[in-house]
CSV table of C-alpha atoms and ligand atoms in Angstrom, one decimal:
chain,number,residue,atom,x,y,z
N,1,MET,CA,83.6,75.8,160.3
N,2,VAL,CA,81.2,76.4,163.2
N,3,CYS,CA,82.3,79.1,165.2
N,4,LYS,CA,81.5,82.7,166.5
N,5,VAL,CA,83.0,85.5,164.6
N,6,LEU,CA,83.2,89.2,165.5
N,7,LEU,CA,83.6,91.5,162.3
N,8,VAL,CA,84.6,95.0,162.7
N,9,GLY,CA,83.6,97.6,159.9
N,10,ASN,CA,80.5,98.3,157.7
N,11,GLY,CA,81.7,99.0,154.1
N,12,ALA,CA,81.2,96.5,151.0
N,13,ARG,CA,84.6,94.9,151.8
N,14,GLU,CA,83.1,93.9,155.1
N,15,HIS,CA,79.8,92.9,153.6
N,16,SER,CA,81.6,90.5,151.6
N,17,ILE,CA,83.8,89.1,154.5
N,18,ALA,CA,80.5,88.8,156.4
N,19,LYS,CA,78.9,86.8,153.7
N,20,LYS,CA,82.0,84.5,153.6
N,21,ILE,CA,82.1,84.1,157.4
N,22,VAL,CA,78.2,83.2,157.3
N,23,ASP,CA,78.6,80.8,154.2
N,24,ASN,CA,81.3,78.9,156.1
N,25,ASN,CA,79.0,78.2,158.9
N,26,GLY,CA,80.3,81.0,161.1
N,27,ILE,CA,77.8,82.8,163.4
N,28,LEU,CA,78.4,86.7,162.8
N,29,TYR,CA,78.7,89.4,165.4
N,30,SER,CA,79.3,92.8,164.0
N,31,TYR,CA,80.6,96.1,165.2
N,32,MET,CA,79.7,99.0,162.8
N,33,SER,CA,80.1,102.6,162.7
N,34,LYS,CA,76.7,102.8,160.6
N,35,GLU,CA,74.3,100.0,160.0
N,36,ASN,CA,75.2,98.4,156.7
N,37,PRO,CA,71.8,96.7,156.0
N,38,GLY,CA,73.4,93.8,154.2
N,39,ILE,CA,75.6,92.9,157.3
N,40,ALA,CA,72.9,93.7,159.8
N,41,ARG,CA,70.6,91.1,158.1
N,42,ILE,CA,73.0,88.1,158.4
N,43,SER,CA,74.3,89.1,161.8
N,44,LYS,CA,73.2,87.4,164.9
N,45,LYS,CA,74.0,90.5,166.7
N,46,PHE,CA,75.3,93.9,165.9
N,47,VAL,CA,76.4,96.9,167.9
N,48,LEU,CA,76.9,100.4,166.5
N,49,GLY,CA,79.5,102.7,167.7
N,50,ASN,CA,82.7,104.7,166.7
N,51,LEU,CA,85.2,101.9,165.5
N,52,ASN,CA,87.9,103.5,167.6
N,53,ASN,CA,85.7,103.2,170.7
N,54,PHE,CA,87.0,99.8,171.9
N,55,ASP,CA,85.1,99.8,175.2
N,56,LYS,CA,82.0,98.8,173.3
N,57,LEU,CA,83.7,95.7,172.1
N,58,LYS,CA,83.1,94.3,175.6
N,59,LYS,CA,79.5,93.3,174.4
N,60,PHE,CA,81.1,90.7,172.2
N,61,LYS,CA,82.9,88.6,174.9
N,62,LYS,CA,82.2,85.1,173.9
N,63,VAL,CA,83.4,84.9,170.1
N,64,ASP,CA,85.9,82.5,168.9
N,65,TYR,CA,87.9,85.1,166.9
N,66,ALA,CA,87.7,88.6,165.4
N,67,ILE,CA,88.6,90.1,162.1
N,68,ILE,CA,89.0,93.8,161.3
N,69,GLY,CA,88.0,95.3,157.9
N,70,PRO,CA,89.4,98.9,158.1
N,71,GLU,CA,92.7,100.2,159.0
N,72,ASN,CA,91.9,102.9,161.3
N,73,PRO,CA,91.0,100.7,164.2
N,74,LEU,CA,94.2,98.6,163.4
N,75,ALA,CA,96.2,101.8,163.6
N,76,ASN,CA,94.7,102.5,167.1
N,77,GLY,CA,95.5,99.2,168.6
N,78,ILE,CA,92.2,97.2,168.4
N,79,VAL,CA,94.0,93.9,168.0
N,80,ASN,CA,96.1,94.7,171.3
N,81,TYR,CA,92.8,95.5,173.0
N,82,LEU,CA,91.0,92.5,171.9
N,83,GLU,CA,94.0,90.2,172.6
N,84,ASP,CA,95.1,91.7,175.9
N,85,GLU,CA,91.9,93.0,177.4
N,86,LEU,CA,89.3,90.7,176.1
N,87,LYS,CA,91.3,87.5,175.3
N,88,ILE,CA,89.8,87.3,171.9
N,89,PRO,CA,92.4,86.0,169.2
N,90,VAL,CA,92.3,88.4,166.2
N,91,CYS,CA,93.1,87.8,162.4
N,92,GLY,CA,95.2,91.1,162.0
N,93,PRO,CA,98.1,92.6,163.2
N,94,ARG,CA,99.0,94.4,166.6
N,95,LYS,CA,99.5,98.2,166.5
N,96,GLU,CA,103.4,97.6,166.6
N,97,VAL,CA,103.5,95.8,163.3
N,98,ALA,CA,100.2,97.7,161.7
N,99,LYS,CA,102.8,100.4,161.4
N,100,ILE,CA,103.7,99.1,158.2
N,101,GLU,CA,100.5,100.9,156.7
N,102,THR,CA,100.2,103.7,159.4
N,103,SER,CA,103.6,105.1,159.0
N,104,LYS,CA,104.9,105.6,155.5
N,105,ILE,CA,108.3,106.6,156.7
N,106,PHE,CA,108.7,103.5,158.9
N,107,THR,CA,108.1,101.5,155.9
N,108,ARG,CA,110.6,103.0,153.7
N,109,LEU,CA,113.3,102.9,156.5
N,110,LEU,CA,112.4,99.3,157.2
N,111,LEU,CA,112.9,98.2,153.5
N,112,ASP,CA,116.3,99.9,153.6
N,113,ALA,CA,117.4,98.6,156.8
N,114,TYR,CA,116.8,95.0,155.8
N,115,ASP,CA,118.0,95.8,152.3
N,116,ILE,CA,114.7,94.7,150.6
N,117,SER,CA,114.3,95.6,147.1
N,118,GLY,CA,111.4,97.6,145.5
N,119,ASN,CA,112.0,100.8,147.6
N,120,VAL,CA,111.0,103.9,145.9
N,121,PRO,CA,113.9,106.6,146.3
N,122,TYR,CA,112.6,108.9,149.1
N,123,VAL,CA,113.4,112.0,151.3
N,124,ILE,CA,112.2,112.3,154.8
N,125,GLY,CA,111.1,116.0,155.4
N,126,LYS,CA,111.7,117.7,158.7
N,127,THR,CA,112.1,121.4,157.1
N,128,THR,CA,111.2,123.0,153.9
N,129,LYS,CA,114.6,122.8,152.8
N,130,ASP,CA,114.1,119.0,152.4
N,131,LEU,CA,111.7,119.7,149.7
N,132,GLU,CA,114.6,121.4,147.9
N,133,THR,CA,116.7,118.3,148.4
N,134,ALA,CA,114.0,116.2,146.9
N,135,VAL,CA,113.6,118.4,144.0
N,136,SER,CA,117.4,118.5,143.3
N,137,GLU,CA,117.1,114.7,143.2
N,138,PHE,CA,113.9,113.9,141.4
N,139,GLY,CA,113.2,117.2,139.4
N,140,MET,CA,109.4,117.9,139.5
N,141,ASP,CA,108.6,114.2,139.4
N,142,PHE,CA,107.7,113.7,142.9
N,143,VAL,CA,104.9,112.6,145.5
N,144,ILE,CA,104.3,114.2,148.7
N,145,LYS,CA,103.0,112.1,151.4
N,146,PRO,CA,102.0,112.7,155.0
N,147,ASP,CA,103.4,110.0,157.3
N,148,GLY,CA,100.3,108.6,158.8
N,149,LEU,CA,96.9,107.5,157.7
N,150,SER,CA,95.0,110.2,155.6
N,151,GLY,CA,92.0,108.2,154.2
N,152,GLY,CA,93.4,108.2,150.7
N,153,LYS,CA,93.3,112.2,150.6
N,154,GLY,CA,96.8,113.1,151.8
N,155,VAL,CA,98.8,111.8,148.9
N,156,LYS,CA,99.7,114.7,146.3
N,157,VAL,CA,101.2,113.7,143.0
N,158,SER,CA,103.1,116.0,140.9
N,159,GLY,CA,101.4,116.8,137.5
N,160,ASP,CA,98.0,115.4,139.2
N,161,HIS,CA,97.3,117.3,142.4
N,162,PHE,CA,99.8,120.0,141.9
N,163,LYS,CA,101.7,121.6,138.9
N,164,LYS,CA,103.8,124.4,140.5
N,165,LEU,CA,106.7,124.3,143.1
N,166,THR,CA,104.9,126.8,145.1
N,167,GLU,CA,101.8,124.5,145.5
N,168,ALA,CA,104.1,121.9,146.8
N,169,GLN,CA,105.8,124.3,149.2
N,170,ILE,CA,102.3,125.4,150.6
N,171,TYR,CA,101.4,121.7,151.1
N,172,VAL,CA,104.7,120.9,152.8
N,173,GLN,CA,104.4,123.8,155.3
N,174,GLU,CA,100.9,122.4,155.9
N,175,LEU,CA,102.1,119.1,156.9
N,176,LEU,CA,105.0,120.4,158.9
N,177,LYS,CA,102.5,122.4,160.9
N,178,LYS,CA,100.2,119.3,161.4
N,179,ASP,CA,102.6,116.5,161.9
N,180,GLY,CA,106.3,118.0,162.1
N,181,GLU,CA,107.3,115.7,159.2
N,182,PHE,CA,106.4,114.4,155.7
N,183,LEU,CA,107.7,112.2,153.0
N,184,ILE,CA,108.6,112.9,149.4
N,185,GLU,CA,109.0,110.0,147.0
N,186,GLU,CA,110.3,109.9,143.5
N,187,LYS,CA,107.1,109.6,141.3
N,188,LYS,CA,107.2,106.3,139.6
N,189,LYS,CA,105.3,105.6,136.2
N,190,GLY,CA,103.6,102.4,135.4
N,191,LYS,CA,100.7,100.1,136.1
N,192,GLU,CA,99.7,99.5,139.6
N,193,PHE,CA,98.7,96.1,141.0
N,194,SER,CA,97.4,94.5,144.2
N,195,LEU,CA,99.0,91.5,145.7
N,196,GLN,CA,97.3,90.3,149.1
N,197,VAL,CA,98.4,87.5,151.2
N,198,PHE,CA,97.3,85.5,154.1
N,199,THR,CA,100.2,85.2,156.7
N,200,ASP,CA,100.7,83.6,160.0
N,201,GLY,CA,103.9,85.5,160.5
N,202,LYS,CA,106.1,82.7,158.9
N,203,ASN,CA,104.3,81.2,156.0
N,204,ILE,CA,102.5,83.4,153.4
N,205,ILE,CA,99.9,82.3,150.9
N,206,PRO,CA,99.4,84.5,148.0
N,207,MET,CA,95.7,85.5,146.7
N,208,PRO,CA,94.9,86.1,143.1
N,209,LEU,CA,96.5,89.4,142.0
N,210,VAL,CA,93.8,92.1,141.3
N,211,ARG,CA,93.9,95.4,139.4
N,212,ASP,CA,92.0,98.1,140.9
N,213,TYR,CA,90.5,101.3,139.0
N,214,LYS,CA,90.9,104.3,141.2
N,215,ARG,CA,89.6,107.0,138.9
N,216,ALA,CA,86.2,108.1,138.6
N,217,TYR,CA,85.7,108.0,134.8
N,218,GLU,CA,86.4,105.6,131.9
N,219,ASN,CA,89.9,105.5,130.6
N,220,GLU,CA,91.4,106.2,134.0
N,221,GLN,CA,90.2,109.9,133.7
N,222,GLY,CA,88.7,112.2,136.3
N,223,PRO,CA,89.5,112.5,140.1
N,224,ASN,CA,90.8,109.7,142.3
N,225,THR,CA,88.1,107.8,144.3
N,226,GLY,CA,88.0,105.0,146.8
N,227,SER,CA,88.0,102.8,143.7
N,228,MET,CA,85.5,102.3,140.9
N,229,GLY,CA,86.1,98.5,140.4
N,230,SER,CA,88.4,95.7,139.9
N,231,TYR,CA,89.0,92.5,138.1
N,232,SER,CA,91.2,89.4,138.4
N,233,LEU,CA,92.1,86.5,136.0
N,234,PRO,CA,91.7,82.8,136.0
N,235,SER,CA,95.4,82.6,135.9
N,236,HIS,CA,95.5,84.5,139.2
N,237,LYS,CA,98.0,86.6,137.4
N,238,LEU,CA,97.7,89.9,135.3
N,239,PRO,CA,98.6,90.3,131.6
N,240,PHE,CA,101.2,93.1,132.2
N,241,LEU,CA,103.2,91.0,134.6
N,242,ASN,CA,105.6,88.2,133.8
N,243,LYS,CA,106.4,85.6,136.2
N,244,ALA,CA,109.6,87.0,137.5
N,245,GLU,CA,108.0,90.4,138.2
N,246,TYR,CA,105.1,88.5,140.2
N,247,GLU,CA,107.8,86.5,142.2
N,248,LYS,CA,109.6,89.7,142.9
N,249,ALA,CA,106.7,91.4,144.4
N,250,LEU,CA,106.0,88.2,146.4
N,251,ASN,CA,109.3,88.1,147.7
N,252,ILE,CA,109.3,91.8,148.8
N,253,MET,CA,106.2,90.8,150.8
N,254,GLN,CA,107.9,87.8,152.4
N,255,CYS,CA,111.0,89.8,153.4
N,256,THR,CA,109.0,92.6,154.8
N,257,ILE,CA,107.1,90.1,157.1
N,258,GLU,CA,110.4,88.6,158.2
N,259,ALA,CA,111.9,92.0,158.8
N,260,LEU,CA,108.9,93.2,160.8
N,261,ASN,CA,109.2,89.9,163.0
N,262,HIS,CA,112.9,90.4,163.6
N,263,GLN,CA,112.6,94.1,164.3
N,264,ASN,CA,109.8,94.0,166.5
N,265,GLY,CA,109.6,90.6,168.0
N,266,ILE,CA,106.1,90.5,167.0
N,267,ARG,CA,104.6,87.9,164.7
N,268,TYR,CA,102.6,89.7,161.8
N,269,LYS,CA,99.3,87.9,161.4
N,270,GLY,CA,96.4,88.3,159.0
N,271,ILE,CA,96.2,89.8,155.7
N,272,LEU,CA,99.1,91.9,154.2
N,273,TYR,CA,98.1,93.7,150.9
N,274,GLY,CA,101.0,95.2,148.8
N,275,GLN,CA,100.2,97.9,146.4
N,276,PHE,CA,102.9,97.6,143.8
N,277,MET,CA,103.8,99.5,140.4
N,278,LYS,CA,105.4,97.9,137.4
N,279,THR,CA,107.6,100.4,135.7
N,280,GLU,CA,110.3,100.3,133.1
N,281,ASP,CA,112.8,100.0,135.7
N,282,GLY,CA,111.1,97.1,137.6
N,283,ILE,CA,108.8,96.5,140.4
N,284,PHE,CA,108.3,99.2,143.2
N,285,LEU,CA,106.3,98.9,146.4
N,286,ILE,CA,103.9,102.0,146.6
N,287,GLU,CA,102.4,101.3,149.9
N,288,TYR,CA,101.4,98.3,152.2
N,289,ASN,CA,97.9,98.0,153.9
N,290,VAL,CA,97.3,95.8,156.7
N,291,ARG,CA,93.9,94.4,155.7
N,292,PHE,CA,92.0,93.4,152.6
N,293,GLY,CA,91.7,95.8,149.9
N,294,ASP,CA,88.4,97.5,149.0
N,295,PRO,CA,87.3,96.3,146.5
N,296,GLU,CA,90.0,93.6,146.1
N,297,ALA,CA,88.6,91.7,148.8
N,298,MET,CA,85.5,91.1,146.9
N,299,ASN,CA,87.3,89.6,144.1
N,300,VAL,CA,89.4,87.1,145.9
N,301,LEU,CA,86.7,86.1,148.5
N,302,LYS,CA,84.4,85.3,145.6
N,303,LEU,CA,87.2,82.8,144.4
N,304,LEU,CA,88.1,81.3,147.8
N,305,ASP,CA,87.6,77.7,147.8
N,306,SER,CA,88.8,76.8,151.3
N,307,ASP,CA,86.9,77.5,154.5
N,308,PHE,CA,87.4,81.1,155.4
N,309,ASN,CA,87.0,80.7,159.1
N,310,GLU,CA,89.6,78.0,159.0
N,311,VAL,CA,92.1,79.9,157.2
N,312,THR,CA,91.8,83.0,159.5
N,313,GLN,CA,92.2,80.7,162.4
N,314,GLN,CA,95.4,79.1,160.9
N,315,THR,CA,96.7,82.7,160.6
N,316,ILE,CA,96.3,83.1,164.1
N,317,ASP,CA,97.5,79.8,165.3
N,318,GLY,CA,100.7,79.9,163.3
N,319,ASN,CA,99.8,76.8,161.1
N,320,LEU,CA,98.6,78.3,157.8
N,321,ARG,CA,98.7,75.6,155.3
N,322,SER,CA,97.2,75.9,151.9
N,323,VAL,CA,94.4,78.1,150.5
N,324,LYS,CA,92.4,77.3,147.4
N,325,PHE,CA,91.1,79.5,145.0
N,326,LYS,CA,89.0,78.8,141.9
N,327,ASP,CA,90.6,79.2,138.6
N,328,LEU,CA,88.0,81.9,137.4
N,329,ALA,CA,88.0,85.4,136.5
N,330,THR,CA,86.2,88.0,138.5
N,331,VAL,CA,84.9,91.6,138.2
N,332,CYS,CA,83.8,93.8,140.7
N,333,THR,CA,82.0,97.2,139.9
N,334,TYR,CA,80.9,99.9,142.0
N,335,LEU,CA,77.7,102.0,141.6
N,336,VAL,CA,78.2,105.4,143.0
N,337,PRO,CA,76.2,108.4,143.6
N,338,LYS,CA,75.9,111.0,140.6
N,339,GLY,CA,78.4,113.7,141.2
N,340,TYR,CA,80.7,111.4,143.2
N,341,PRO,CA,83.4,112.1,144.3
N,342,THR,CA,83.3,115.9,144.0
N,343,LYS,CA,79.7,116.7,144.5
N,344,PRO,CA,77.7,113.7,145.1
N,345,GLU,CA,73.9,113.7,145.3
N,346,LYS,CA,72.7,111.8,148.6
N,347,ASP,CA,69.7,110.7,150.1
N,348,LYS,CA,68.0,109.2,146.8
N,349,THR,CA,66.3,106.0,146.8
N,350,ILE,CA,67.8,102.8,145.1
N,351,THR,CA,65.7,100.1,143.9
N,352,ILE,CA,66.8,96.6,143.2
N,353,GLU,CA,65.0,94.2,141.1
N,354,PRO,CA,64.6,90.7,142.4
N,355,SER,CA,65.9,89.2,139.2
N,356,LEU,CA,69.3,90.6,140.0
N,357,THR,CA,71.8,87.4,140.0
N,358,SER,CA,75.2,89.0,140.6
N,359,ASP,CA,76.6,89.0,144.3
N,360,LEU,CA,75.6,92.6,145.8
N,361,TYR,CA,77.4,94.3,148.6
N,362,PHE,CA,76.2,97.4,150.2
N,363,ALA,CA,79.1,100.1,150.8
N,364,SER,CA,77.6,103.4,152.2
N,365,VAL,CA,73.6,103.1,152.0
N,366,TYR,CA,71.1,103.6,154.7
N,367,SER,CA,67.6,102.1,155.1
N,368,ASN,CA,64.7,104.5,155.5
N,369,LYS,CA,61.2,103.0,155.7
N,370,LYS,CA,62.5,99.8,154.0
N,371,GLN,CA,63.9,101.8,151.1
N,372,ILE,CA,67.7,101.9,150.5
N,373,ARG,CA,69.1,105.3,150.1
N,374,THR,CA,72.4,106.8,149.1
N,375,THR,CA,74.9,108.8,151.2
N,376,THR,CA,77.8,110.8,149.7
N,377,SER,CA,80.1,107.6,149.3
N,378,ARG,CA,80.0,104.7,147.0
N,379,ALA,CA,76.6,102.8,147.2
N,380,ILE,CA,76.7,99.4,145.9
N,381,ALA,CA,79.4,96.7,144.6
N,382,LEU,CA,78.2,94.1,142.1
N,383,VAL,CA,80.6,90.9,141.7
N,384,GLU,CA,80.7,88.2,139.3
N,385,GLU,CA,83.0,85.3,138.3
N,386,GLY,CA,83.3,83.5,134.9
N,387,GLU,CA,85.5,81.0,133.0
N,388,SER,CA,86.8,84.0,131.3
N,389,LEU,CA,87.2,87.8,132.0
N,390,GLU,CA,84.7,88.5,129.3
N,391,ILE,CA,82.0,86.1,130.8
N,392,ALA,CA,82.4,87.8,134.2
N,393,ARG,CA,82.2,91.2,132.9
N,394,ASP,CA,79.3,90.7,130.7
N,395,LYS,CA,77.4,89.0,133.6
N,396,VAL,CA,78.1,92.2,135.7
N,397,TYR,CA,77.2,94.5,133.3
N,398,GLN,CA,73.9,92.7,132.3
N,399,ASN,CA,73.0,92.9,136.0
N,400,ILE,CA,73.7,96.4,136.7
N,401,ASP,CA,70.6,97.9,134.9
N,402,LYS,CA,68.7,95.9,137.7
N,403,ILE,CA,69.7,98.6,140.0
N,404,ARG,CA,68.0,101.8,139.5
N,405,GLY,CA,68.6,105.1,141.2
N,406,GLU,CA,70.7,108.4,140.7
N,407,LEU,CA,74.0,106.3,140.3
N,408,PHE,CA,76.6,106.0,137.8
N,409,PHE,CA,79.5,103.4,137.2
N,410,ARG,CA,82.5,102.8,134.9
N,411,LYS,CA,81.8,100.8,131.9
N,412,ASP,CA,85.4,99.7,131.3
N,413,ILE,CA,86.3,97.6,134.5
N,414,GLY,CA,87.9,94.6,133.2
N,415,SER,CA,87.9,95.7,129.6
N,416,LEU,CA,90.8,98.5,130.0
N,417,LEU,CA,93.6,96.0,131.1
F,1,LIG,P1,99.2,105.5,148.6
F,1,LIG,O1,98.3,106.1,149.5
F,1,LIG,O2,100.6,105.5,149.0
F,1,LIG,O3,98.9,104.2,148.0
F,1,LIG,O4,99.1,106.6,147.3
F,1,LIG,C1,97.8,106.8,146.5
F,1,LIG,C2,98.2,106.8,145.3
F,1,LIG,O5,99.1,107.6,144.7
F,1,LIG,C3,98.7,105.4,144.7
F,1,LIG,O6,97.8,104.6,144.5
F,1,LIG,C4,99.4,105.9,143.4
F,1,LIG,O7,98.7,106.0,142.3
F,1,LIG,C5,100.0,107.3,143.8
F,1,LIG,N1,101.4,106.9,144.3
F,1,LIG,C6,101.7,107.0,145.6
F,1,LIG,N2,103.3,106.8,145.6
F,1,LIG,C7,103.6,107.1,144.4
F,1,LIG,C8,104.8,107.2,143.8
F,1,LIG,N3,106.1,107.0,144.5
F,1,LIG,N4,105.0,107.2,142.4
F,1,LIG,C9,103.7,107.3,141.8
F,1,LIG,N5,102.7,107.2,142.3
F,1,LIG,C10,102.5,107.0,143.6
F,2,LIG,N1,91.9,99.2,146.7
F,2,LIG,C1,92.6,100.3,147.6
F,2,LIG,C2,92.7,100.2,149.0
F,2,LIG,O1,91.9,99.3,149.7
F,2,LIG,O2,93.2,100.8,149.8
């Protein structure tokens, strides 16, 4: 669909959204905090600025719609600003309903208030005594979370981030000082999966399920990262989930959207991403995100067979109908700087052979005298599709050697199921 689209954000997720907008005849206008060379190259116009400085968005008055990549501007009300001040329709939730990601306490309370299944047992902490309550209920199997966004760094899991109660006490005190409250959840054990949906606030259309690999090294070893890669299957499901479990997760999302509308009188529109865990006791909601996942966006957008600009505008107009995805597998693998995430080496040159055939998305890199250089974050994502997972995986790993630099990647994306 020919239209002018404003995209906010500058990671690999946004690069893949940008490509889809342009492939579907959109004219791209971008607002980035740092120049992503891939997005810049295909934008008609781009502006650099702090993504939470909405004043700069005035430079994009004449677009048909906007889409927001990362959660931070959504938390700060970018949709309210674009809709109310600039009269730009947005595929994304207003601040009041974006709370489903930006306040973990709000989400747990909402699920309880509307009797939605999949809620993890939790304790809302207002004093250090509440930690004792949580320990009496969950033993040492608990997770401490700040209420708000913490860039993936605030969630501390027992056995993983802390071993002793004294360490938990110190963290809880820190959170009380900073926020005045915290959340403790029972630690669940199982396999996580990502379910993203398009929604216009009433209709929801699921995207293929994706499994994301968060640990830095093979076999899910090493520190947590922003993610090292992801896969999806031609069935759009995952090998460890049965039909009833999948439907349960989807139903939890449907009920949540209805509850949000009911409680706030505001239609949730855009993308909702549920991160779930399958455990021996069933399906649990770990958290919601009010945007595409990174890297999950790259898997599902590779498969999207409908016009992206039409689908996004249907979520805005409230007439979301059908969305088609190809019945193929996908694999997305991240190349990251040596030492990432603990001691990443930066400012190293990356070279890309012209014979590379995979889709390539820049995450956090910069250009210097026509060279691409690394930062301290993830550098490049490669994405492939195939009739089977093996084919998609082989294609990615055949192409990965065509990227040279001080980088590493996980070799088991799509083989460790
Ligand atoms: P979140 O930011 O809430 O998604 O949490 C980050 C990560 O912490 C998740 O991807 C899980 O691996 C882990 N986690 C969060 N909550 C729980 C929980 N209740 N039980 C087990 N692991 C959890
Ligand atoms: N895949 C994790 C995230 O997007 O938050």
